Amino acid sequence: MAGFTMSLNLLLLVAMVATNILSLYHLSSNTNFFQSTVKSSQSSVPTVPDHLLRQLHTIRAAINHLTSHQPDKSSSIASSVTSHAAVSSSSSSTAPKDLLLYSKLSPIASACHNYPDLLHEYMNYTPFSLCPSDTDLVEKLILRGCHPLPRRRCFSRTPRNPTDSKPETNVIWSYYSCKSFDCLTAKFPDLGFDLSLEKSKSQFSTYKSELDLPISQLLQIAKSANSVLRLGIDIGGGTGSFAAAMKARNVTVLTTTMNFNAPYSEAVALRGLVPLHVPLQQRLPVFDGVVDLVRCGRAVNRWIPVTVMEFFFFDLDRILRGGGYLWLDRFFSKKVDLENVYAPMIGKLGYKKVKWAVANKMDSKHGEVFLTALLQKPLAR
């Protein structure tokens, strides 16, 4: 069908160009006729303007090119992708064949073309064999907006002897500096790599400051408002501690996470939960108005560009149902920015403020603060 459409478009183009040529030739022949019959007097008929002659030559050249050489579609796509996927400007490298194939079957994200070196490296593999060990490369491309990544025809690497009794056996540790969860727990004690459910529950079960919102209190707020919590998303949820605590209360929570030098996705999966390997700047792969709760952890803070942040909040509004809750858990920013930028931005959503607590950062040097806010989406717009 696509080939038929392209052929039809080409035929229409040739017909249009041919019509223009005939019109110009007709004008030129009429002018020559009048000039030949009134040689003895000044002719009142103007000569063909130079710009029309130049246009005529251009059309002639186009017709000659189309009739003498009709490029193959695959070669035109190949030349286009190759130009983007060149390893350097000084040397022309042929794009990997599977990149060309994927470009024909399903166009890749436009941001991928901004990083031709990384894209070329990612797609330069041997089909039907093991995929390269390129976890770090995958993270770099996704964070730069190349998402979803082009599909590949290779087999993902898996741990050799995974067992339920030893979580470490379910991770390919060669990608990371630490080689066990104990190492990660010792190195990053607050990131939830201790997969004990009791520890995960305690993190969201205590009230130590006004910035805390225990899960028991959250459930009570929802119950008082006759709002049922069944499905949630934890944005930047790390190792899935919040989702694990909510699972114990029969609430399903999906976790978006990235593998920043540690097996965050694997840790989420080992808890029997679903990790979504997606960046913050991309549209969430969830249908409109089906989520009861969205929690934004510390990954959502002032480091995100303001415009990206605004689009992000409106995407969260898209997936939240009417009456659903948006929980900003320790949103970090400067106090002046919170007052002048982020609070007005959040206010655009028109949500009800169930909780709004601001506290100074303990070791603040530039007026940084934390915000914990629980906001409820209107039932109807």
Short mmCIF file of C-alpha atoms in Angstrom, two decimals, residues 131-351:
data_model
loop_
_atom_site.label_atom_id
_atom_site.label_comp_id
_atom_site.label_asym_id
_atom_site.label_seq_id
_atom_site.Cartn_x
_atom_site.Cartn_y
_atom_site.Cartn_z
CA CYS A 131 23.07 -8.77 22.76
CA PRO A 132 26.13 -6.71 23.69
CA SER A 133 26.77 -5.82 27.33
CA ASP A 134 25.56 -2.27 26.88
CA THR A 135 23.39 -1.47 29.92
CA ASP A 136 25.24 1.81 30.42
CA LEU A 137 24.72 2.72 26.76
CA VAL A 138 21.00 1.99 27.06
CA GLU A 139 20.68 4.33 30.04
CA LYS A 140 22.53 7.11 28.19
CA LEU A 141 20.25 6.90 25.16
CA ILE A 142 17.04 6.80 27.20
CA LEU A 143 18.06 9.75 29.35
CA ARG A 144 18.77 11.76 26.18
CA GLY A 145 15.25 11.24 24.88
CA CYS A 146 15.95 8.30 22.58
CA HIS A 147 12.95 6.38 23.85
CA PRO A 148 11.50 4.00 23.04
CA LEU A 149 14.74 2.49 21.84
CA PRO A 150 14.87 0.79 18.43
CA ARG A 151 14.10 -2.89 18.65
CA ARG A 152 16.88 -5.39 18.07
CA ARG A 153 17.02 -9.01 16.98
CA CYS A 154 19.37 -10.37 19.62
CA PHE A 155 18.99 -12.38 22.84
CA SER A 156 19.19 -10.44 26.09
CA ARG A 157 21.74 -11.70 28.58
CA THR A 158 20.36 -13.51 31.62
CA PRO A 159 21.95 -14.74 34.88
CA ARG A 160 23.33 -18.25 34.63
CA ASN A 161 21.82 -19.90 37.72
CA PRO A 162 19.09 -17.71 39.24
CA THR A 163 17.49 -18.97 42.45
CA ASP A 164 14.80 -17.61 44.74
CA SER A 165 16.83 -18.25 47.87
CA LYS A 166 19.74 -16.04 46.79
CA PRO A 167 18.66 -12.70 45.27
CA GLU A 168 22.20 -11.99 44.06
CA THR A 169 21.97 -14.85 41.57
CA ASN A 170 19.22 -12.98 39.68
CA VAL A 171 21.46 -10.07 38.68
CA ILE A 172 24.26 -9.75 36.12
CA TRP A 173 26.73 -7.94 38.39
CA SER A 174 29.36 -7.32 35.72
CA TYR A 175 27.49 -4.13 34.82
CA TYR A 176 27.98 -2.59 38.27
CA SER A 177 30.76 -1.70 40.69
CA CYS A 178 29.06 -3.51 43.60
CA LYS A 179 28.72 -7.27 43.23
CA SER A 180 26.01 -7.96 45.81
CA PHE A 181 22.98 -6.40 47.48
CA ASP A 182 24.92 -6.34 50.76
CA CYS A 183 27.51 -4.11 49.10
CA LEU A 184 24.79 -1.79 47.80
CA THR A 185 23.07 -1.70 51.18
CA ALA A 186 26.32 -0.75 52.90
CA LYS A 187 27.20 1.82 50.26
CA PHE A 188 23.69 3.28 49.89
CA PRO A 189 21.81 2.48 53.11
CA ASP A 190 18.81 4.69 52.30
CA LEU A 191 18.09 3.45 48.76
CA GLY A 192 16.22 0.28 49.70
CA PHE A 193 18.60 -2.42 48.49
CA ASP A 194 17.83 -4.38 51.63
CA LEU A 195 15.00 -6.39 50.12
CA SER A 196 13.46 -7.23 53.49
CA LEU A 197 9.76 -6.39 53.34
CA GLU A 198 9.69 -5.33 57.01
CA LYS A 199 12.31 -2.68 56.38
CA SER A 200 10.41 -1.45 53.32
CA LYS A 201 7.21 -1.19 55.36
CA SER A 202 8.83 0.75 58.20
CA GLN A 203 10.10 3.40 55.78
CA PHE A 204 6.52 4.48 55.07
CA SER A 205 4.90 3.60 58.39
CA THR A 206 6.39 6.15 60.80
CA TYR A 207 5.75 9.85 61.36
CA LYS A 208 8.90 11.76 62.34
CA SER A 209 8.25 15.18 60.83
CA GLU A 210 5.61 17.14 58.98
CA LEU A 211 7.18 15.96 55.73
CA ASP A 212 6.15 12.37 56.44
CA LEU A 213 2.93 10.85 55.16
CA PRO A 214 2.55 7.32 56.56
CA ILE A 215 0.66 4.88 54.37
CA SER A 216 -1.88 4.29 57.12
CA GLN A 217 -2.70 8.01 57.10
CA LEU A 218 -2.88 8.05 53.29
CA LEU A 219 -5.36 5.16 53.29
CA GLN A 220 -7.44 6.83 55.99
CA ILE A 221 -7.59 10.07 53.96
CA ALA A 222 -8.77 8.16 50.91
CA LYS A 223 -11.35 6.23 52.94
CA SER A 224 -12.75 9.42 54.47
CA ALA A 225 -13.21 10.83 50.97
CA ASN A 226 -14.88 7.61 49.76
CA SER A 227 -11.97 7.20 47.33
CA VAL A 228 -10.68 3.69 46.71
CA LEU A 229 -6.96 3.11 46.10
CA ARG A 230 -6.42 0.12 43.80
CA LEU A 231 -3.73 1.11 41.31
CA GLY A 232 -0.83 3.51 41.66
CA ILE A 233 2.43 4.55 40.03
CA ASP A 234 5.61 5.42 41.91
CA ILE A 235 7.63 7.85 39.77
CA GLY A 236 11.37 7.41 40.27
CA GLY A 237 10.63 4.70 42.82
CA GLY A 238 14.16 3.29 42.99
CA THR A 239 14.08 -0.26 44.31
CA GLY A 240 10.31 -0.43 44.76
CA SER A 241 10.11 0.04 48.55
CA PHE A 242 6.87 2.02 48.35
CA ALA A 243 5.29 -0.45 45.93
CA ALA A 244 6.26 -3.31 48.26
CA ALA A 245 4.66 -1.58 51.23
CA MET A 246 1.49 -0.91 49.25
CA LYS A 247 1.40 -4.49 47.97
CA ALA A 248 1.08 -5.64 51.60
CA ARG A 249 -2.11 -3.53 51.69
CA ASN A 250 -3.54 -5.01 48.48
CA VAL A 251 -2.73 -1.95 46.36
CA THR A 252 -0.92 -2.54 43.05
CA VAL A 253 1.80 0.03 42.36
CA LEU A 254 3.97 0.18 39.24
CA THR A 255 7.45 1.63 39.69
CA THR A 256 9.32 3.73 37.14
CA THR A 257 13.04 3.40 37.62
CA MET A 258 16.40 3.59 35.86
CA ASN A 259 19.50 1.48 36.46
CA PHE A 260 21.93 4.20 37.55
CA ASN A 261 25.05 2.14 38.30
CA ALA A 262 22.94 -0.32 40.27
CA PRO A 263 20.29 -3.00 39.53
CA TYR A 264 17.22 -0.99 40.52
CA SER A 265 14.91 -2.72 38.03
CA GLU A 266 16.06 -6.14 39.16
CA ALA A 267 15.46 -5.20 42.81
CA VAL A 268 11.89 -4.15 41.98
CA ALA A 269 11.26 -7.39 40.08
CA LEU A 270 12.67 -9.53 42.90
CA ARG A 271 9.92 -8.13 45.12
CA GLY A 272 7.33 -9.48 42.71
CA LEU A 273 6.62 -5.99 41.39
CA VAL A 274 6.62 -4.38 37.94
CA PRO A 275 9.49 -2.02 37.04
CA LEU A 276 8.85 0.43 34.19
CA HIS A 277 12.16 1.32 32.59
CA VAL A 278 11.16 4.79 31.38
CA PRO A 279 12.66 8.29 31.82
CA LEU A 280 10.87 11.22 33.40
CA GLN A 281 10.71 13.24 30.17
CA GLN A 282 8.68 10.66 28.26
CA ARG A 283 4.92 10.15 28.14
CA LEU A 284 3.94 7.47 30.61
CA PRO A 285 2.78 4.23 28.91
CA VAL A 286 -0.53 4.26 30.79
CA PHE A 287 -4.03 4.98 29.50
CA ASP A 288 -5.93 8.13 30.45
CA GLY A 289 -7.71 8.35 33.80
CA VAL A 290 -7.04 4.85 35.15
CA VAL A 291 -4.66 5.47 38.07
CA ASP A 292 -5.83 6.17 41.62
CA LEU A 293 -2.51 7.40 43.03
CA VAL A 294 0.73 8.85 41.69
CA ARG A 295 3.66 9.25 44.06
CA CYS A 296 6.66 11.34 43.01
CA GLY A 297 9.78 10.48 44.98
CA ARG A 298 13.02 12.41 45.23
CA ALA A 299 13.82 11.88 41.56
CA VAL A 300 11.27 14.62 40.87
CA ASN A 301 12.90 17.86 41.98
CA ARG A 302 14.28 21.20 40.81
CA TRP A 303 16.93 19.60 38.59
CA ILE A 304 14.24 18.93 35.98
CA PRO A 305 13.92 21.86 33.50
CA VAL A 306 10.87 23.98 34.22
CA THR A 307 9.16 23.39 30.87
CA VAL A 308 9.76 19.64 31.10
CA MET A 309 8.37 19.71 34.63
CA GLU A 310 5.17 21.38 33.49
CA PHE A 311 4.59 18.81 30.74
CA PHE A 312 5.37 16.12 33.32
CA PHE A 313 2.69 17.33 35.74
CA PHE A 314 0.09 17.47 32.99
CA ASP A 315 0.96 13.92 31.96
CA LEU A 316 0.37 12.83 35.56
CA ASP A 317 -2.98 14.62 35.40
CA ARG A 318 -3.76 12.69 32.21
CA ILE A 319 -3.39 9.26 33.83
CA LEU A 320 -5.04 10.15 37.16
CA ARG A 321 -8.76 9.47 37.46
CA GLY A 322 -11.11 12.08 38.83
CA GLY A 323 -10.74 12.08 42.60
CA GLY A 324 -7.29 10.45 42.39
CA TYR A 325 -4.30 11.63 44.41
CA LEU A 326 -0.96 13.17 43.46
CA TRP A 327 1.64 12.81 46.22
CA LEU A 328 4.82 14.89 46.00
CA ASP A 329 7.10 13.26 48.54
CA ARG A 330 9.90 15.63 49.60
CA PHE A 331 10.04 17.73 46.46
CA PHE A 332 13.36 19.60 46.66
CA SER A 333 13.95 23.19 45.49
CA LYS A 334 15.00 26.63 46.61
CA LYS A 335 12.36 28.37 48.70
CA VAL A 336 12.13 31.32 46.31
CA ASP A 337 11.66 28.95 43.35
CA LEU A 338 8.98 27.02 45.19
CA GLU A 339 7.06 30.20 45.86
CA ASN A 340 7.52 31.83 42.45
CA VAL A 341 7.75 28.88 40.04
CA TYR A 342 6.68 25.47 41.30
CA ALA A 343 3.74 26.38 43.54
CA PRO A 344 2.07 28.38 40.71
CA MET A 345 2.84 25.55 38.29
CA ILE A 346 1.20 23.00 40.58
CA GLY A 347 -1.67 25.41 41.11
CA LYS A 348 -2.47 25.30 37.38
CA LEU A 349 -3.72 21.75 37.88
CA GLY A 350 -6.57 23.00 40.03
CA TYR A 351 -6.16 20.21 42.60
#
